[in-house]
Amino acid sequence: MRARARARLSSPAPLGLDLATPEPVPAEGIAAATALLTSGRLFRYAEAGVGASEAALWEQEFAAYLGRRYAVAVNSCGSAMYLALHCLGVQTGESVLMNAWTLSPVPGAVAHVGAHAVLVDTTADLTIDLADLERRARAHRGSVLLLSHMRGHVADMAAVRDVCETFDLRLVEDCAHSLGAAWDGVATGTQGLLGCFSTQAYKHLNSGEGGVLATDDDDLAARAILASGSYALYEQHASRPPLERLATLAPSEANHSMRLTSIAAAVLRPQLRALPARIEAWNARYTVLAEGLSLVPRVTLPRRPPQEQFVGSSLQFSLDLPPSSIERCCAVAASLGVHVKWFGGERPHAFTSTYRHWSATARNTLPDTDDVLAGLCDIRVPTALPLDRCADVVAILRHAVQTQVEPTTADP
Ligand SMILES: *Cc1c(COP(=O)(O)O)cnc(C)c1O
């Protein structure tokens, strides 16, 4: 009896792969960065006499990729979200609606403009709860919705846009995890007035730090360029509204010094060209992992509707186990080389926190979101994980869950 229980729980071999390393910079990007280091032109603006900077070219290429008229490169997605709220004229004390399930730079951006975050519930499928959104939109008519496509989960955007129209919400999208994703063929970041993207090392493109703000609106683009810190050198942007708009608005915008360095832009440009191949690699791995995990007892994966064209750079699942068991399950997986993040922990850990940990936000409590977060787990899906090793990740996770389900204490 004992031998059989042991055999069933015999541990898979450790994975032996480093899955925590971000995506590397292609050789082309390294060469471009090296050339910049040699030239000393690390700043995106020049006093005189040079062609378009790497940053200007990056913005132009990013806008073309996304299908928006303008892109403004900044030093983080947090800065992009702050500038979006600033350019929309959000004032101190105003309310900004946002997802309860997202990362801390989102309430941080709301705090940065001095606004007040109104948290909206999350469904079991990990998107914004439309009924709760409608309730809160009715109470905060005319405010801004800062919508995170958290971990790349895209809500029914036709329904979200309906709510926004009905209650005069201005939509800003946080696409930190959804570059390349779409709803019903419309890219995330182009659904509202402004889209905010991250190029921090663990997002879809890696420049260490970086962000992009995208819009079709002349005045918002002009304000964002000026506020990001263009001095009187905004003419050096290749992706920009007519100079007259910039000149007219310049006296009313402060310089917030949130520029992207040219060196970051130089490493990003070839990565954008490689993005379609990267997306294919992520999605192939996601499919194998999701199929394998969906067969593990106590594990539930969120439903993803066919209109959601997602990028599977990470995978979320819910564990139907008590908190202490989830903690032990994560420890077993980690000991075998698979790092599982858990959103139900009492304390913030690494990048993972929940709304209960954010100091700057409104403290509206959300029991439905709490239920979702209690079992919610998350793994990265790096391209460094070979396709034929995905089954090993599934085996390790299955084993980790099993150690918490099997009646090991019944052993004599
Ligand atoms: C990473 C992240 C951000 C912030 O991006 P930074 O570039 O690090 O400021 C915002 N929202 C979500 C959902 C993120 O995952």
Coordinates of C-alpha atoms and ligand atoms in Angstrom, one line a residue:
M1 CA 0.0 0.0 0.0
R2 CA 2.7 2.4 1.1
A3 CA 4.9 1.4 -1.9
R4 CA 2.1 2.1 -4.3
A5 CA 1.3 5.5 -2.8
R6 CA 5.0 6.3 -3.0
A7 CA 5.2 5.1 -6.6
R8 CA 2.2 7.2 -7.6
L9 CA 3.8 10.2 -6.1
S10 CA 7.3 9.6 -7.3
S11 CA 8.6 12.9 -8.3
P12 CA 9.4 13.9 -11.9
A13 CA 13.0 15.0 -12.6
P14 CA 13.7 18.7 -12.1
L15 CA 13.2 20.8 -15.2
G16 CA 16.7 22.0 -15.3
L17 CA 15.9 25.1 -17.5
D18 CA 16.3 28.7 -16.6
L19 CA 12.8 30.1 -17.3
A20 CA 13.3 33.4 -15.5
T21 CA 15.6 34.9 -18.1
P22 CA 13.9 37.6 -20.2
E23 CA 13.9 37.4 -24.0
P24 CA 17.4 38.2 -25.4
V25 CA 18.2 41.2 -27.7
P26 CA 18.8 40.1 -31.3
A27 CA 22.3 40.6 -32.7
E28 CA 21.0 43.5 -34.9
G29 CA 19.9 45.4 -31.8
I30 CA 23.2 44.8 -30.0
A31 CA 25.0 46.2 -33.1
A32 CA 22.8 49.2 -33.2
A33 CA 23.2 49.8 -29.4
T34 CA 27.0 49.5 -29.8
A35 CA 27.1 52.0 -32.6
L36 CA 25.2 54.5 -30.4
L37 CA 27.6 53.9 -27.5
T38 CA 30.5 54.7 -29.8
S39 CA 28.8 57.8 -31.2
G40 CA 27.7 59.1 -27.8
R41 CA 24.2 59.9 -29.1
L42 CA 22.3 58.2 -26.3
F43 CA 19.8 61.0 -25.9
R44 CA 16.9 61.1 -28.4
Y45 CA 17.2 64.8 -29.2
A46 CA 20.2 66.5 -30.7
E47 CA 21.0 70.2 -30.7
A48 CA 21.7 70.3 -34.4
G49 CA 22.3 68.5 -37.6
V50 CA 21.4 64.8 -37.4
G51 CA 18.8 62.6 -39.0
A52 CA 15.9 60.8 -37.3
S53 CA 17.1 59.3 -34.0
E54 CA 16.5 55.7 -33.1
A55 CA 13.7 56.8 -30.8
A56 CA 12.0 58.7 -33.6
L57 CA 12.3 55.7 -35.9
W58 CA 11.0 53.4 -33.2
E59 CA 7.9 55.5 -32.6
Q60 CA 7.2 55.6 -36.4
E61 CA 7.6 51.8 -36.7
F62 CA 5.6 51.1 -33.6
A63 CA 2.7 53.3 -34.8
A64 CA 2.7 51.5 -38.1
Y65 CA 2.7 48.1 -36.5
L66 CA -0.2 49.0 -34.3
G67 CA -2.2 50.9 -36.9
R68 CA -2.3 54.2 -35.0
R69 CA -1.4 57.6 -36.2
Y70 CA 1.0 58.4 -33.4
A71 CA 3.3 56.7 -30.9
V72 CA 5.2 58.5 -28.2
A73 CA 8.1 56.6 -26.5
V74 CA 8.5 57.0 -22.8
N75 CA 10.5 55.4 -20.0
S76 CA 7.8 53.0 -18.7
C77 CA 4.3 51.9 -19.2
G78 CA 3.6 53.5 -15.8
S79 CA 4.7 56.8 -17.3
A80 CA 2.6 56.2 -20.4
M81 CA -0.5 55.7 -18.2
Y82 CA 0.3 58.7 -16.1
L83 CA 0.7 60.8 -19.3
A84 CA -2.5 59.4 -20.7
L85 CA -4.4 60.5 -17.6
H86 CA -2.6 63.9 -17.6
C87 CA -3.3 64.5 -21.3
L88 CA -7.0 63.7 -20.8
G89 CA -7.0 66.4 -18.1
V90 CA -7.7 64.2 -15.1
Q91 CA -7.6 66.5 -12.1
T92 CA -6.7 65.9 -8.4
G93 CA -9.5 64.2 -6.6
E94 CA -11.3 62.9 -9.7
S95 CA -12.2 59.2 -10.0
V96 CA -10.5 56.8 -12.4
L97 CA -12.1 53.4 -12.9
M98 CA -9.6 50.5 -13.2
N99 CA -9.5 46.7 -12.9
A100 CA -9.1 45.3 -9.4
W101 CA -6.8 42.6 -10.8
T102 CA -3.8 44.2 -12.3
L103 CA -0.3 45.2 -11.3
S104 CA 0.7 48.0 -8.9
P105 CA 2.0 50.6 -11.6
V106 CA -1.7 51.0 -12.6
P107 CA -3.0 52.4 -9.2
G108 CA 0.4 54.1 -9.1
A109 CA -0.3 56.0 -12.3
V110 CA -3.7 57.0 -10.9
A111 CA -2.0 58.2 -7.7
H112 CA 0.5 60.1 -9.8
V113 CA -2.2 62.4 -11.2
G114 CA -3.7 62.7 -7.7
A115 CA -6.9 60.9 -8.8
H116 CA -8.9 58.4 -6.8
A117 CA -9.0 54.8 -8.1
V118 CA -12.4 53.1 -8.3
L119 CA -11.7 49.3 -8.5
V120 CA -13.9 47.1 -10.7
D121 CA -14.5 43.4 -10.1
T122 CA -12.8 40.6 -12.0
T123 CA -14.6 37.6 -13.4
A124 CA -13.4 34.0 -13.1
D125 CA -12.3 34.2 -16.7
L126 CA -9.9 37.0 -15.6
T127 CA -11.4 40.0 -17.4
I128 CA -13.2 43.0 -16.1
D129 CA -16.7 42.3 -14.8
L130 CA -19.1 44.1 -17.1
A131 CA -22.0 44.2 -14.7
D132 CA -19.8 45.8 -12.0
L133 CA -18.3 48.1 -14.6
E134 CA -21.7 49.3 -15.6
R135 CA -22.7 49.9 -11.9
R136 CA -19.6 51.9 -11.3
A137 CA -19.7 53.8 -14.6
R138 CA -23.2 54.9 -13.7
A139 CA -21.9 56.3 -10.4
H140 CA -18.9 58.0 -12.0
R141 CA -20.3 59.1 -15.4
G142 CA -17.8 61.0 -17.5
S143 CA -14.7 59.7 -15.8
V144 CA -11.8 57.7 -17.3
L145 CA -11.7 53.8 -17.5
L146 CA -8.0 52.7 -17.3
L147 CA -8.5 49.1 -18.5
S148 CA -5.8 46.6 -18.0
H149 CA -5.7 43.6 -20.3
M150 CA -4.1 41.9 -17.4
R151 CA -1.8 39.0 -18.3
G152 CA -3.2 39.4 -21.8
H153 CA -6.8 38.5 -21.0
V154 CA -9.0 40.7 -23.3
A155 CA -12.6 41.4 -22.2
D156 CA -15.5 41.6 -24.6
M157 CA -14.4 44.9 -26.1
A158 CA -17.6 45.6 -27.9
A159 CA -19.4 45.4 -24.6
V160 CA -16.8 47.5 -22.9
R161 CA -17.1 50.2 -25.6
D162 CA -20.9 50.1 -25.2
V163 CA -20.6 50.9 -21.5
C164 CA -18.0 53.6 -22.2
E165 CA -20.4 55.2 -24.7
T166 CA -23.4 55.0 -22.5
F167 CA -21.7 56.6 -19.5
D168 CA -19.3 58.9 -21.3
L169 CA -16.2 57.1 -20.1
R170 CA -13.0 57.8 -21.9
L171 CA -11.1 54.6 -22.5
V172 CA -7.4 54.2 -21.9
E173 CA -5.9 50.7 -22.4
D174 CA -3.1 49.2 -20.4
C175 CA -1.5 46.8 -22.9
A176 CA 1.6 46.0 -20.8
H177 CA 0.8 42.3 -21.5
S178 CA -1.2 42.4 -24.7
L179 CA 1.0 43.8 -27.4
G180 CA 0.0 41.7 -30.4
A181 CA -3.4 40.8 -29.0
A182 CA -6.8 41.7 -30.5
W183 CA -10.5 41.5 -29.9
D184 CA -12.5 40.4 -32.9
G185 CA -9.6 41.6 -35.2
V186 CA -9.1 45.0 -33.5
A187 CA -5.7 45.3 -31.8
T188 CA -5.6 46.1 -28.1
G189 CA -4.3 49.6 -27.7
T190 CA -6.5 50.9 -30.5
Q191 CA -9.9 50.3 -28.9
G192 CA -10.0 53.6 -27.0
L193 CA -8.4 57.1 -27.0
L194 CA -5.0 56.0 -25.8
G195 CA -3.1 52.7 -25.6
C196 CA -0.2 52.2 -23.1
F197 CA 2.5 49.6 -23.7
S198 CA 5.5 48.4 -21.7
T199 CA 8.9 47.3 -23.0
Q200 CA 10.1 46.4 -19.5
A201 CA 12.3 43.2 -19.6
Y202 CA 9.4 40.8 -18.8
K203 CA 6.9 42.1 -21.3
H204 CA 6.6 41.3 -25.1
L205 CA 9.5 43.4 -26.1
N206 CA 12.6 44.0 -23.9
S207 CA 14.5 47.2 -23.5
G208 CA 15.0 46.8 -19.7
E209 CA 12.7 49.8 -19.1
G210 CA 10.5 51.5 -21.6
G211 CA 6.9 52.4 -22.5
V212 CA 4.9 53.6 -25.5
L213 CA 1.7 55.7 -25.7
A214 CA -0.3 55.4 -28.9
T215 CA -3.2 57.5 -30.1
D216 CA -5.0 58.7 -33.2
D217 CA -5.8 62.1 -31.6
D218 CA -3.7 65.1 -32.7
D219 CA -4.0 67.1 -29.4
L220 CA -3.4 64.1 -27.2
A221 CA -0.3 63.2 -29.2
A222 CA 1.0 66.7 -29.1
R223 CA 0.4 67.0 -25.3
A224 CA 2.1 63.6 -24.7
I225 CA 5.1 64.6 -26.8
L226 CA 5.5 67.9 -25.0
A227 CA 4.8 66.5 -21.5
S228 CA 7.1 63.5 -22.0
G229 CA 10.0 66.1 -22.2
S230 CA 10.6 67.2 -25.8
Y231 CA 11.9 70.7 -24.9
A232 CA 11.5 72.8 -28.1
L233 CA 12.9 69.8 -30.1
Y234 CA 9.6 68.2 -30.9
E235 CA 10.2 68.6 -34.6
Q236 CA 12.6 65.7 -34.2
H237 CA 9.7 63.3 -33.8
A238 CA 8.8 61.5 -37.0
S239 CA 5.5 60.3 -35.6
R240 CA 3.8 63.5 -34.6
P241 CA 0.9 65.9 -35.4
P242 CA 1.5 69.0 -37.4
L243 CA 4.1 71.4 -35.9
E244 CA 1.5 74.1 -35.5
R245 CA -0.5 72.0 -33.0
L246 CA 2.7 71.4 -31.0
A247 CA 3.7 75.0 -31.1
T248 CA 0.3 76.1 -29.9
L249 CA 0.1 73.7 -27.0
A250 CA 3.8 74.0 -26.0
P251 CA 3.3 77.0 -23.6
S252 CA 0.7 75.1 -21.6
E253 CA 2.6 71.8 -21.0
A254 CA 5.2 71.2 -18.4
N255 CA 8.2 69.0 -19.1
H256 CA 7.8 65.8 -17.1
S257 CA 11.1 64.3 -18.3
M258 CA 9.8 60.8 -19.1
R259 CA 11.8 60.2 -22.3
L260 CA 13.0 56.9 -23.7
T261 CA 16.7 56.6 -24.3
S262 CA 17.9 56.1 -27.9
I263 CA 19.7 53.0 -26.8
A264 CA 16.5 51.4 -25.6
A265 CA 14.8 52.3 -28.9
A266 CA 17.8 50.8 -30.8
V267 CA 17.3 47.4 -29.1
L268 CA 13.5 47.5 -29.6
R269 CA 13.4 48.1 -33.3
P270 CA 14.6 44.6 -34.4
Q271 CA 12.5 43.0 -31.7
L272 CA 9.4 44.5 -33.2
R273 CA 10.3 42.9 -36.5
A274 CA 10.7 39.6 -34.7
L275 CA 7.5 39.9 -32.7
P276 CA 5.2 37.8 -35.0
A277 CA 7.6 34.9 -34.8
R278 CA 7.8 35.3 -31.0
I279 CA 4.0 35.3 -30.7
E280 CA 3.9 32.1 -32.7
A281 CA 6.4 30.5 -30.3
W282 CA 4.5 31.7 -27.2
N283 CA 1.2 30.5 -28.5
A284 CA 2.5 27.0 -29.5
R285 CA 3.8 26.5 -26.0
Y286 CA 0.7 27.9 -24.4
T287 CA -1.5 25.5 -26.3
V288 CA 0.5 22.4 -25.1
L289 CA 0.6 23.7 -21.5
A290 CA -3.1 24.6 -21.5
E291 CA -4.1 21.2 -22.9
G292 CA -2.0 19.3 -20.4
L293 CA -3.1 21.4 -17.4
S294 CA -6.8 21.3 -18.3
L295 CA -6.6 17.5 -17.5
V296 CA -5.2 17.9 -14.0
P297 CA -7.8 17.5 -11.2
R298 CA -8.2 20.7 -9.1
V299 CA -6.9 22.9 -11.9
T300 CA -9.2 25.2 -13.9
L301 CA -8.2 27.3 -16.8
P302 CA -10.1 30.5 -17.7
R303 CA -12.3 30.3 -20.8
R304 CA -11.0 32.2 -23.8
P305 CA -13.7 33.1 -26.3
P306 CA -12.9 32.8 -30.0
Q307 CA -13.0 36.6 -30.6
E308 CA -10.0 36.9 -28.2
Q309 CA -6.8 36.7 -30.3
F310 CA -4.4 36.5 -27.3
V311 CA -0.7 36.2 -26.9
G312 CA 0.1 33.3 -24.7
S313 CA 3.3 34.7 -23.0
S314 CA 2.0 33.6 -19.6
L315 CA -0.6 31.1 -18.4
Q316 CA -3.0 31.5 -15.6
F317 CA -4.9 28.7 -13.8
S318 CA -7.0 28.4 -10.7
L319 CA -6.2 25.8 -8.0
D320 CA -9.1 24.4 -6.0
L321 CA -7.1 23.9 -2.8
P322 CA -6.9 25.7 0.6
P323 CA -4.3 28.5 0.9
S324 CA -1.7 26.4 2.8
S325 CA -1.9 23.6 0.2
I326 CA -1.4 26.1 -2.6
E327 CA 1.6 27.5 -0.9
R328 CA 3.1 24.0 -0.5
C329 CA 2.1 23.1 -4.1
C330 CA 4.1 26.2 -5.3
A331 CA 7.0 25.1 -3.1
V332 CA 7.1 21.6 -4.6
A333 CA 6.9 23.0 -8.2
A334 CA 9.7 25.5 -7.4
S335 CA 11.9 22.7 -6.0
L336 CA 11.5 21.1 -9.5
G337 CA 12.4 24.3 -11.4
V338 CA 8.9 25.6 -12.2
H339 CA 8.1 28.9 -10.6
V340 CA 4.4 29.5 -10.0
K341 CA 3.2 32.9 -8.8
W342 CA 0.1 32.9 -6.6
F343 CA -2.2 35.9 -6.3
G344 CA -3.9 34.6 -3.2
G345 CA -0.9 35.2 -0.9
E346 CA -1.2 37.3 2.2
R347 CA 1.8 39.4 1.3
P348 CA 3.0 40.9 -2.0
H349 CA 5.7 38.7 -3.5
A350 CA 8.1 39.9 -6.3
F351 CA 5.9 41.4 -9.0
T352 CA 2.7 39.9 -7.6
S353 CA 0.4 41.9 -5.5
T354 CA -3.3 42.4 -5.2
Y355 CA -5.5 45.4 -4.6
R356 CA -5.4 44.8 -0.9
H357 CA -1.6 45.6 -0.9
W358 CA -1.9 48.9 -2.7
S359 CA -1.6 51.8 -0.4
A360 CA -2.7 54.5 -2.9
T361 CA -6.1 53.2 -3.9
A362 CA -9.6 53.4 -2.7
R363 CA -10.4 50.7 -0.4
N364 CA -13.5 49.4 -2.0
T365 CA -13.4 45.7 -1.2
L366 CA -14.5 43.2 -3.8
P367 CA -15.5 39.8 -2.4
D368 CA -16.0 38.3 -5.9
T369 CA -12.5 39.4 -7.0
D370 CA -11.1 38.0 -3.7
D371 CA -12.7 34.6 -4.5
V372 CA -11.0 34.7 -8.0
L373 CA -7.6 35.7 -6.6
A374 CA -7.7 33.1 -3.8
G375 CA -6.8 30.2 -6.1
L376 CA -5.2 32.2 -9.0
C377 CA -1.8 31.0 -10.1
D378 CA 0.4 32.2 -12.9
I379 CA 3.4 30.9 -14.9
R380 CA 5.6 32.5 -17.5
V381 CA 5.7 30.9 -20.9
P382 CA 9.2 31.9 -22.2
T383 CA 10.3 31.0 -25.7
A384 CA 13.4 29.6 -23.9
L385 CA 11.2 26.7 -22.9
P386 CA 11.5 24.2 -25.8
L387 CA 8.2 23.0 -27.2
D388 CA 9.1 19.4 -26.5
R389 CA 9.7 20.2 -22.8
C390 CA 6.3 21.7 -22.2
A391 CA 5.0 18.2 -21.2
D392 CA 7.6 18.2 -18.5
V393 CA 6.3 21.4 -17.0
V394 CA 2.8 19.9 -17.0
A395 CA 4.1 16.8 -15.3
I396 CA 5.8 18.8 -12.6
L397 CA 2.7 20.9 -12.0
R398 CA 0.5 17.8 -12.0
H399 CA 2.8 16.2 -9.4
A400 CA 2.9 19.4 -7.3
V401 CA -0.9 19.5 -7.2
Q402 CA -1.1 15.7 -6.5
T403 CA 1.2 16.0 -3.4
Q404 CA -1.5 18.2 -1.9
V405 CA -4.4 16.0 -2.9
E406 CA -3.1 12.4 -2.3
P407 CA -3.8 11.1 1.2
T408 CA -0.1 10.9 2.0
T409 CA -0.9 11.2 5.7
A410 CA -2.8 7.9 5.5
D411 CA 0.6 6.2 5.0
P412 CA 1.1 3.8 7.9
Ligands
LIG1 C1 4.2 45.6 -16.1 C2 2.9 46.2 -16.1 C3 2.7 47.5 -16.1 C4 3.8 48.6 -15.9 O1 4.8 48.5 -16.8 P1 6.1 49.3 -16.5 O2 6.7 49.5 -17.9 O3 7.0 48.4 -15.7 O4 5.8 50.6 -15.9 C5 1.4 48.0 -16.1 N1 0.3 47.2 -16.2 C6 0.5 45.8 -16.2 C7 -0.7 44.9 -16.3 C8 1.8 45.3 -16.1 O5 1.9 44.0 -16.1

